[in-house]
PDB file of C-alpha atoms in Angstrom:
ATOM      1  CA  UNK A   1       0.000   0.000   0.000  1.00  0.00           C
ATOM      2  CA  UNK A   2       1.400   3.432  -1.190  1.00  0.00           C
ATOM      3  CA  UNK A   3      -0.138   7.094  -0.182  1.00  0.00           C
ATOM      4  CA  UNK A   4      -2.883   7.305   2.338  1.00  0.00           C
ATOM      5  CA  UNK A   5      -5.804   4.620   2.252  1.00  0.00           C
ATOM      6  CA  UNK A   6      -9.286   4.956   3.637  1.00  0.00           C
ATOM      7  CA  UNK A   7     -12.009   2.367   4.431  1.00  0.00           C
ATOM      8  CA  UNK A   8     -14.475   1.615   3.822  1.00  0.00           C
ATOM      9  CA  UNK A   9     -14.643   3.277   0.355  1.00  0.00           C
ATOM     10  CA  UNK A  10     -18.740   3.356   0.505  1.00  0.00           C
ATOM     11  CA  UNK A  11     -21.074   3.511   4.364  1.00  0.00           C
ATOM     12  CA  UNK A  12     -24.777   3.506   4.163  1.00  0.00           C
ATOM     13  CA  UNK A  13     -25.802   3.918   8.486  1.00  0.00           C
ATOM     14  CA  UNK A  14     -29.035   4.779   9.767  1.00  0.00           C
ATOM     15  CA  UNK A  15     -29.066   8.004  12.612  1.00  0.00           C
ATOM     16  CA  UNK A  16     -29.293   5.107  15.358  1.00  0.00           C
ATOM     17  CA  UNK A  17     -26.016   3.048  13.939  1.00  0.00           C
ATOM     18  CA  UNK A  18     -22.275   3.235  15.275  1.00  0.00           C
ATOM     19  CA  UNK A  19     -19.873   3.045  12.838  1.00  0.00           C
ATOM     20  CA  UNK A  20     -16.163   4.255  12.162  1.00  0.00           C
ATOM     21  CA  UNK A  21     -13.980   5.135   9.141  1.00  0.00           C
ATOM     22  CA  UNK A  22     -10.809   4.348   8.813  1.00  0.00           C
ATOM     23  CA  UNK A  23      -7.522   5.923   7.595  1.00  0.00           C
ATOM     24  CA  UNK A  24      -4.115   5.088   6.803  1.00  0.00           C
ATOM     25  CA  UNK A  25      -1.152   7.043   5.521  1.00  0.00           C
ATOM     26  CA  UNK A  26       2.054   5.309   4.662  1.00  0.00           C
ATOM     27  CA  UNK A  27       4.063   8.418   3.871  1.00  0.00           C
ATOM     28  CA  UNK A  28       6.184   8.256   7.056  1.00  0.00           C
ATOM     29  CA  UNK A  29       3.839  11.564   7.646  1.00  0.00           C
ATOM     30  CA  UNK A  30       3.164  13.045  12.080  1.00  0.00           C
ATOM     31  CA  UNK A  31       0.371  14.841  11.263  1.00  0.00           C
ATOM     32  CA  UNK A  32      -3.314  13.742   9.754  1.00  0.00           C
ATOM     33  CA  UNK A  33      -6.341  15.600   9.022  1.00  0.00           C
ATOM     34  CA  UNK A  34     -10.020  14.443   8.621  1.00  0.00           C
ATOM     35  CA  UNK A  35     -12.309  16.975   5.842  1.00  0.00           C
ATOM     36  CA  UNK A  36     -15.762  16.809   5.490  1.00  0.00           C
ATOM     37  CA  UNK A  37     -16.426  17.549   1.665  1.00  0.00           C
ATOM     38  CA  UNK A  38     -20.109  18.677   0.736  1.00  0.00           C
ATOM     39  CA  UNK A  39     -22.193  19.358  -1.985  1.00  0.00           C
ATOM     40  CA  UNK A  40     -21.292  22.751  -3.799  1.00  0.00           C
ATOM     41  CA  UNK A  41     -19.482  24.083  -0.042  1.00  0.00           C
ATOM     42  CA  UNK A  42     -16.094  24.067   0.141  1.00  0.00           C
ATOM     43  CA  UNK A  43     -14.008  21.286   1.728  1.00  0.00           C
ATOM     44  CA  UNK A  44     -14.198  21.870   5.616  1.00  0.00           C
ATOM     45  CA  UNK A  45     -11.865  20.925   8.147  1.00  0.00           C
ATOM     46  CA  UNK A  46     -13.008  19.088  11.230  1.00  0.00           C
ATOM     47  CA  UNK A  47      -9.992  17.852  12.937  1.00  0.00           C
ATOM     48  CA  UNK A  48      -6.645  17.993  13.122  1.00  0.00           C
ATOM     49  CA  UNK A  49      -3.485  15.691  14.786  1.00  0.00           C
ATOM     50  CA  UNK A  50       0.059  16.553  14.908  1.00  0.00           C
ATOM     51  CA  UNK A  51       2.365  14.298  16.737  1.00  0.00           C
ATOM     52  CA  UNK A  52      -0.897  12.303  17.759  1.00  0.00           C
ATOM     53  CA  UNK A  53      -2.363  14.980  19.880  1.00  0.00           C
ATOM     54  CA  UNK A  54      -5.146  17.124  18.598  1.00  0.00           C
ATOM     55  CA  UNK A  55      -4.985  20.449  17.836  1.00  0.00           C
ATOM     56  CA  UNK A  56      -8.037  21.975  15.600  1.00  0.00           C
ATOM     57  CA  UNK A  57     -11.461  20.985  16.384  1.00  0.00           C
ATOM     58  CA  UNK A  58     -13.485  23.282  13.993  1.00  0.00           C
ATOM     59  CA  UNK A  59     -16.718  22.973  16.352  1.00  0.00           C
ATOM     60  CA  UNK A  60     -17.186  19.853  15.175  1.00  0.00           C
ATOM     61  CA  UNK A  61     -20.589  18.467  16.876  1.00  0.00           C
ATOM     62  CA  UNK A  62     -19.890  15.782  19.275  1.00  0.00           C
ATOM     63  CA  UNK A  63     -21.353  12.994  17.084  1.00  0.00           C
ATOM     64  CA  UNK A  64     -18.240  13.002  15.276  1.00  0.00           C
ATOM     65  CA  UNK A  65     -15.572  11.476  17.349  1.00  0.00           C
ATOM     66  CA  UNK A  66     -11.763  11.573  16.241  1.00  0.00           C
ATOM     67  CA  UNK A  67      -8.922   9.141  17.413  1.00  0.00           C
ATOM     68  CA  UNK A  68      -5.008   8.874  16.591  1.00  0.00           C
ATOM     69  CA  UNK A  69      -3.709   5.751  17.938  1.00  0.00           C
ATOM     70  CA  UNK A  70      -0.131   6.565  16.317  1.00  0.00           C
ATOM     71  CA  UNK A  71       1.090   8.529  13.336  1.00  0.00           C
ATOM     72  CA  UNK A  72       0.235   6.498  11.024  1.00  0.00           C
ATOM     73  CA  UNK A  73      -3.597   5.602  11.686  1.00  0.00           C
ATOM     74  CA  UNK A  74      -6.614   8.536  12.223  1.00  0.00           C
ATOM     75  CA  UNK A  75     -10.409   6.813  12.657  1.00  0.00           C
ATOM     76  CA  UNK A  76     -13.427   8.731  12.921  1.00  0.00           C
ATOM     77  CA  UNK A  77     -16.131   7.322  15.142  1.00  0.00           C
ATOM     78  CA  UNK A  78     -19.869   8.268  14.044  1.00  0.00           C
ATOM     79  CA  UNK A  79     -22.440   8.049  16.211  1.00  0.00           C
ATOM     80  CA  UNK A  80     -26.279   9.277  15.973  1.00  0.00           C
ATOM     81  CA  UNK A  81     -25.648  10.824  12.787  1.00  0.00           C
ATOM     82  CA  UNK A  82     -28.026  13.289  10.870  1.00  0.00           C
ATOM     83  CA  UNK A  83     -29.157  12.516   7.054  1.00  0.00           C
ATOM     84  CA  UNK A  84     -27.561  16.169   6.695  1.00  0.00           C
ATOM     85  CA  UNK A  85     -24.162  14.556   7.651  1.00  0.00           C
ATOM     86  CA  UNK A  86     -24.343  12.704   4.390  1.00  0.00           C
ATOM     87  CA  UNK A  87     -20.861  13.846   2.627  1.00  0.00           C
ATOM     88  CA  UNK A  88     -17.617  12.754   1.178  1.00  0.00           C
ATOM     89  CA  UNK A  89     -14.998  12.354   4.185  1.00  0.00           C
ATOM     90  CA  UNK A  90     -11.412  12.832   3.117  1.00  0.00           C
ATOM     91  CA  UNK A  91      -8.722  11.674   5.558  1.00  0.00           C
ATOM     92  CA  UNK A  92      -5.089  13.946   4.752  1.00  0.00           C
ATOM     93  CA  UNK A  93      -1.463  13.773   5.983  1.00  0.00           C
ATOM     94  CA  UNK A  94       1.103  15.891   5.984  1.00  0.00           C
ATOM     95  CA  UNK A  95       4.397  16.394   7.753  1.00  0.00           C
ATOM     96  CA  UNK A  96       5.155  18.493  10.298  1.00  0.00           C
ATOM     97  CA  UNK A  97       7.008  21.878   9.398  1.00  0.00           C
ATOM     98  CA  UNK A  98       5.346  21.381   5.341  1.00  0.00           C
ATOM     99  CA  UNK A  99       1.941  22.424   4.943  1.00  0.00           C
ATOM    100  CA  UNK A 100       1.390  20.213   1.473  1.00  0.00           C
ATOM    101  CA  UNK A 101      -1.283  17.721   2.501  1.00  0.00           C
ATOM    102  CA  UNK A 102      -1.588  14.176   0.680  1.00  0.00           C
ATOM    103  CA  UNK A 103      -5.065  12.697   0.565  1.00  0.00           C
ATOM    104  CA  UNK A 104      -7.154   9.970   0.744  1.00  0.00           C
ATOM    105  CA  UNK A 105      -9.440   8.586  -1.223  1.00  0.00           C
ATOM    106  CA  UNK A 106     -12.549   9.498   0.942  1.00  0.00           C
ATOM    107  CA  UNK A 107     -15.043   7.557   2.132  1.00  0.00           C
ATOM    108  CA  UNK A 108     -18.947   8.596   0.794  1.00  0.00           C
ATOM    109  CA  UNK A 109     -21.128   8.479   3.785  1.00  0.00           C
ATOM    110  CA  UNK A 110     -25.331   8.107   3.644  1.00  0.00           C
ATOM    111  CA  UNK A 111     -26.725   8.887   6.482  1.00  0.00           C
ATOM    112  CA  UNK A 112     -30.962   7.748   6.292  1.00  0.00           C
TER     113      UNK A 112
ATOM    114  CA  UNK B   1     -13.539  32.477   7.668  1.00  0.00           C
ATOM    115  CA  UNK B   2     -13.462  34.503   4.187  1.00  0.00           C
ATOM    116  CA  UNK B   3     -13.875  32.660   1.259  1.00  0.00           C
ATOM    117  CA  UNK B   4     -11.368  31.684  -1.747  1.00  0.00           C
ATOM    118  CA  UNK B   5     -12.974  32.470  -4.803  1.00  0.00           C
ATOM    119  CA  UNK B   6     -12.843  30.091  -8.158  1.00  0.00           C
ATOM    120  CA  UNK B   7     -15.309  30.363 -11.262  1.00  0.00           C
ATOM    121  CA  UNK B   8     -17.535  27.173 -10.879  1.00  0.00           C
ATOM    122  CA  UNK B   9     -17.638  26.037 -14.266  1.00  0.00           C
ATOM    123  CA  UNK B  10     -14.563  26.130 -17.546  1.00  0.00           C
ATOM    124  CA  UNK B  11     -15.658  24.524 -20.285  1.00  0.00           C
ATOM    125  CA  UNK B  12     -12.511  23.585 -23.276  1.00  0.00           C
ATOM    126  CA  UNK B  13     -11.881  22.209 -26.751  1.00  0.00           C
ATOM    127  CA  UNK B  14      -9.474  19.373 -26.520  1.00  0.00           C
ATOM    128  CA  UNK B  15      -6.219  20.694 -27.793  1.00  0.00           C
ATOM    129  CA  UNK B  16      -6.758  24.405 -25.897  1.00  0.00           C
ATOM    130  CA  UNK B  17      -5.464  25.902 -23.311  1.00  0.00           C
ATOM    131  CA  UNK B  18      -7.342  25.825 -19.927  1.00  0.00           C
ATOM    132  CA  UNK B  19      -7.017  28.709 -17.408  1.00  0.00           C
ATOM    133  CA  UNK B  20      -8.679  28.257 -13.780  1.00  0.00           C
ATOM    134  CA  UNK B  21      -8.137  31.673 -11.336  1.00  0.00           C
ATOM    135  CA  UNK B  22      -8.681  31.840  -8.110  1.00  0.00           C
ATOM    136  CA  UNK B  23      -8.421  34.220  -5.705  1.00  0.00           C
ATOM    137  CA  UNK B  24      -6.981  33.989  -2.066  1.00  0.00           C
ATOM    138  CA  UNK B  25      -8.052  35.700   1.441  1.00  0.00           C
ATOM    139  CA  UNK B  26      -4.272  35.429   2.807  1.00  0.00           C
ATOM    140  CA  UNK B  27      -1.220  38.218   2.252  1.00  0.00           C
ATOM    141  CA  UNK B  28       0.815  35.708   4.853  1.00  0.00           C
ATOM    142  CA  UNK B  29      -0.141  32.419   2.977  1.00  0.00           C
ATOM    143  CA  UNK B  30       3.706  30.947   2.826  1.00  0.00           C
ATOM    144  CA  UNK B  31       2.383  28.486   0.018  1.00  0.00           C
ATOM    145  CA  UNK B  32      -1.035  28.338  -2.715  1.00  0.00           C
ATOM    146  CA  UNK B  33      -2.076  24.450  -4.272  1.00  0.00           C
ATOM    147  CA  UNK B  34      -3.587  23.225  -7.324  1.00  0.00           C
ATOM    148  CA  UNK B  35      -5.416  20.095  -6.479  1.00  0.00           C
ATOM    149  CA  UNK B  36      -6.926  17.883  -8.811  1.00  0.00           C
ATOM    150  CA  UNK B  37     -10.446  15.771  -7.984  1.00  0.00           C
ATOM    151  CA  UNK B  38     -11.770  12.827 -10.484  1.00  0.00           C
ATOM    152  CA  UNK B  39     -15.230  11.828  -9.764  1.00  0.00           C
ATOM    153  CA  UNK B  40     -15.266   9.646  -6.962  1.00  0.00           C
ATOM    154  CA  UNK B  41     -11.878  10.093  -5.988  1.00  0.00           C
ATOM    155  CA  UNK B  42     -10.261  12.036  -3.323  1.00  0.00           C
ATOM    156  CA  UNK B  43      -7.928  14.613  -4.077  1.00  0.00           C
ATOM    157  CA  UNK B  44      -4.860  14.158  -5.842  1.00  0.00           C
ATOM    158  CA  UNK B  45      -1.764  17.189  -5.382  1.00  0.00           C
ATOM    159  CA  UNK B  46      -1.502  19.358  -8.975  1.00  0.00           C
ATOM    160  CA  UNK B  47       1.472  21.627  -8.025  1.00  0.00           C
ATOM    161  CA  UNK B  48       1.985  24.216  -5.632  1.00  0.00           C
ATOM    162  CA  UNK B  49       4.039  27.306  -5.531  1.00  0.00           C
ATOM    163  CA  UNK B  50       5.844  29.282  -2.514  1.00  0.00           C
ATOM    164  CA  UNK B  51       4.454  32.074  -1.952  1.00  0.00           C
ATOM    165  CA  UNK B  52       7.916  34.330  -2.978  1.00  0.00           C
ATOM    166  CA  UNK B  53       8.025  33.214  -6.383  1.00  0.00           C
ATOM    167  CA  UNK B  54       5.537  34.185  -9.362  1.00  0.00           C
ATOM    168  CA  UNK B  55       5.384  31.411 -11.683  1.00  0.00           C
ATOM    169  CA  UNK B  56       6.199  28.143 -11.779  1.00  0.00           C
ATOM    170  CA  UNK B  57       6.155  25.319 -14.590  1.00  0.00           C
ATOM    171  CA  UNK B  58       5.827  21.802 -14.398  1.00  0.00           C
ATOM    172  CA  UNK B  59       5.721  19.911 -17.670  1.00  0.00           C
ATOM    173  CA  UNK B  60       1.454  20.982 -19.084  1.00  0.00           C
ATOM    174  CA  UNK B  61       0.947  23.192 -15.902  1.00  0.00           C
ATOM    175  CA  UNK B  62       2.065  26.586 -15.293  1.00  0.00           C
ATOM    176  CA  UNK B  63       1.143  28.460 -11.929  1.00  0.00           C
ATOM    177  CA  UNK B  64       1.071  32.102 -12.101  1.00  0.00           C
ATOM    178  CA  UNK B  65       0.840  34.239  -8.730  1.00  0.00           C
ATOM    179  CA  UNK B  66      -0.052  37.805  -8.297  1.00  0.00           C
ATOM    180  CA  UNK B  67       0.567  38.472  -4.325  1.00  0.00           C
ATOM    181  CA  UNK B  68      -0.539  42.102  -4.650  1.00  0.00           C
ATOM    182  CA  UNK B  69      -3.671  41.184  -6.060  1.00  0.00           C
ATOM    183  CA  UNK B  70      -3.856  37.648  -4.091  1.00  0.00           C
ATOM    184  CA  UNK B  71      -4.603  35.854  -7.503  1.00  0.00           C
ATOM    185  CA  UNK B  72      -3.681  32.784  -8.518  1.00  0.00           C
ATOM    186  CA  UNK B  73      -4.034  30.865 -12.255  1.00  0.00           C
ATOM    187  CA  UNK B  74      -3.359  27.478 -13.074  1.00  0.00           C
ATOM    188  CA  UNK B  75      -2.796  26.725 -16.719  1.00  0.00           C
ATOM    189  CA  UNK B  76      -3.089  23.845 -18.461  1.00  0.00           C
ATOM    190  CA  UNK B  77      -1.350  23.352 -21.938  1.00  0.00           C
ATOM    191  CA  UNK B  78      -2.731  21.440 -24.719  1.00  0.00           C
ATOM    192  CA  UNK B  79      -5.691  20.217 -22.294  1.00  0.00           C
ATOM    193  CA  UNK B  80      -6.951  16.772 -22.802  1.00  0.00           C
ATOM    194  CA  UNK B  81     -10.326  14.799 -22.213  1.00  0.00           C
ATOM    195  CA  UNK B  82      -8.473  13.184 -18.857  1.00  0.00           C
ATOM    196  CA  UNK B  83      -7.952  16.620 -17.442  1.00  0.00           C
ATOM    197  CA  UNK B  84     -11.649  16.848 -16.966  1.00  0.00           C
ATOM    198  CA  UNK B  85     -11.695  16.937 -13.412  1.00  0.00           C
ATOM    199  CA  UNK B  86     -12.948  19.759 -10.172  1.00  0.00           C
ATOM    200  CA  UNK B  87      -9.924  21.364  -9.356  1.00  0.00           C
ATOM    201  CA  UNK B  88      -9.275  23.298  -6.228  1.00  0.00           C
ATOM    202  CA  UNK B  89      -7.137  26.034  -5.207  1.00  0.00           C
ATOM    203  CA  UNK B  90      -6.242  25.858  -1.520  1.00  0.00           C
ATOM    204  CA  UNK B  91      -4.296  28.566   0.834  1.00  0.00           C
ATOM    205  CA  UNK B  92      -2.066  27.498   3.664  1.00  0.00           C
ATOM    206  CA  UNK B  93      -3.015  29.008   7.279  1.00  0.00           C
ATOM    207  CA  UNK B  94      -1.863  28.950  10.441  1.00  0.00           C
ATOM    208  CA  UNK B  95       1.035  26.566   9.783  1.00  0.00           C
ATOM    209  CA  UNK B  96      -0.765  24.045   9.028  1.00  0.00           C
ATOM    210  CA  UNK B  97      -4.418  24.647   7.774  1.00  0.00           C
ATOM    211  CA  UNK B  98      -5.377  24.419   4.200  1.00  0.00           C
ATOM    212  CA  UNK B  99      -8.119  26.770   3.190  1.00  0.00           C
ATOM    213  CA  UNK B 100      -9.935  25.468  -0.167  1.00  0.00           C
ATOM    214  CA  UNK B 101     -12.009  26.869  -2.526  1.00  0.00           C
ATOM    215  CA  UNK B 102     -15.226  25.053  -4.061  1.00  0.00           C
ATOM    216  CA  UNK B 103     -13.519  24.171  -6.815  1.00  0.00           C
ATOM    217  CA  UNK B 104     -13.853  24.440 -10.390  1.00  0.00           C
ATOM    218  CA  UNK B 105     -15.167  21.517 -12.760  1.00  0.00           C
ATOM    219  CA  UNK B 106     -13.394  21.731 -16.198  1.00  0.00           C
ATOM    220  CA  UNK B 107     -15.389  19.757 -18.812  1.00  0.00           C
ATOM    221  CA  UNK B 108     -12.819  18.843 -21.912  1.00  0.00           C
ATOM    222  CA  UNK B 109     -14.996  18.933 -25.480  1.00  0.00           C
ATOM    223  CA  UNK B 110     -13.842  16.906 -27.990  1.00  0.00           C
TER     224      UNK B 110
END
């Protein structure tokens, strides 16, 4: 595996389901990002690690819950999700002292 | 936070030149992206250019930058049906933060 990977590709959850995504970045990379990329809005940032601690949380609502295990793995824990919710989520990395991100694939999330 | 501005919408022959502008929100941006998005993929790093030089050229694409008017182009030489894509321009903030715009979708004719 090259790049960053994210899974799953495709997540269909109801509001009441529990689910996570999953990223991966094999770029040797200490810091990872999650975007949430909507329909005709720009991409927005909801979380940021560096050095597996966070440090941006864009007012992110709670049902959205971040976790950095170690440099190379980011997850995003969804819980109680709205339909509205319903995006493209792009995982990034990056290293620390450069500012050019690498992304993901994204996973496409339907929230019913 | 203010916005970075792209046209929505470039439409080419195949064979032309494409030119996507965009304009940025931030004087103190150290560096400005091109990124490239294919439908259902994520998004895949164009080019970028440090913020102290004005143009840069890498083999089709040539980045011009315009700090005192915050604009940025990205041109694409002898565009072809694969370049249809959204591409984004994106700002660097705060060390770390990327600030993109919505992106425009070039459609290749043809």
């Amino acid at each position: 595996e090259t790049g960053v990977t994210q899974t799953p590709r495709h997540l269909v959850m109801g509001m009441t389901n529990k689910k996570s995504l999953k990223c991966e970045q094999h770029l040797g990379h200490n810091a990872m990002y999650w975007y949430k990329q909507s329909a005709k809005k720009p991409l927005e940032l909801m979380f940021v690690y560096s050095l597996e601690e966070r440090v941006e949380n864009n007012s992110v609502p709670s049902r959205f819950s971040p976790e950095c295990p170690n440099s190379s793995h980011l997850f995003l824990h969804l819980h109680t999700l709205q339909p509205e919710d319903s995006a493209l989520y792009l995982c990034a990395s990056s290293q620390t002292g450069s500012e050019t991100q690498y992304f993901g694939p994204g996973t496409r999330l339907l929230v019913l | 936070g203010e916005d970075v501005e792209q046209s929505l919408f470039l439409s080419v022959r195949e064979g032309d030149s494409s030119v996507i502008n965009c304009t940025y929100t931030d004087s103190s941006s150290t560096y400005l992206y091109w990124y490239k998005q294919e439908p259902g993929a994520g998004l895949q790093l164009l080019t970028y250019i440090f913020s102290n030089m004005d143009m840069k050229q890498d083999q089709r694409l040539t980045v011009l930058l315009n700090k005192k008017d915050k604009h940025l182009s990205l041109r694409i030489a002898d565009t072809q049906t694969g370049d249809s894509a959204i591409y984004f321009c994106a700002e660097s903030i705060a060390g770390y933060a990327l600030n993109f715009g919505k992106g425009t979708s070039l459609l290749v004719t043809p």
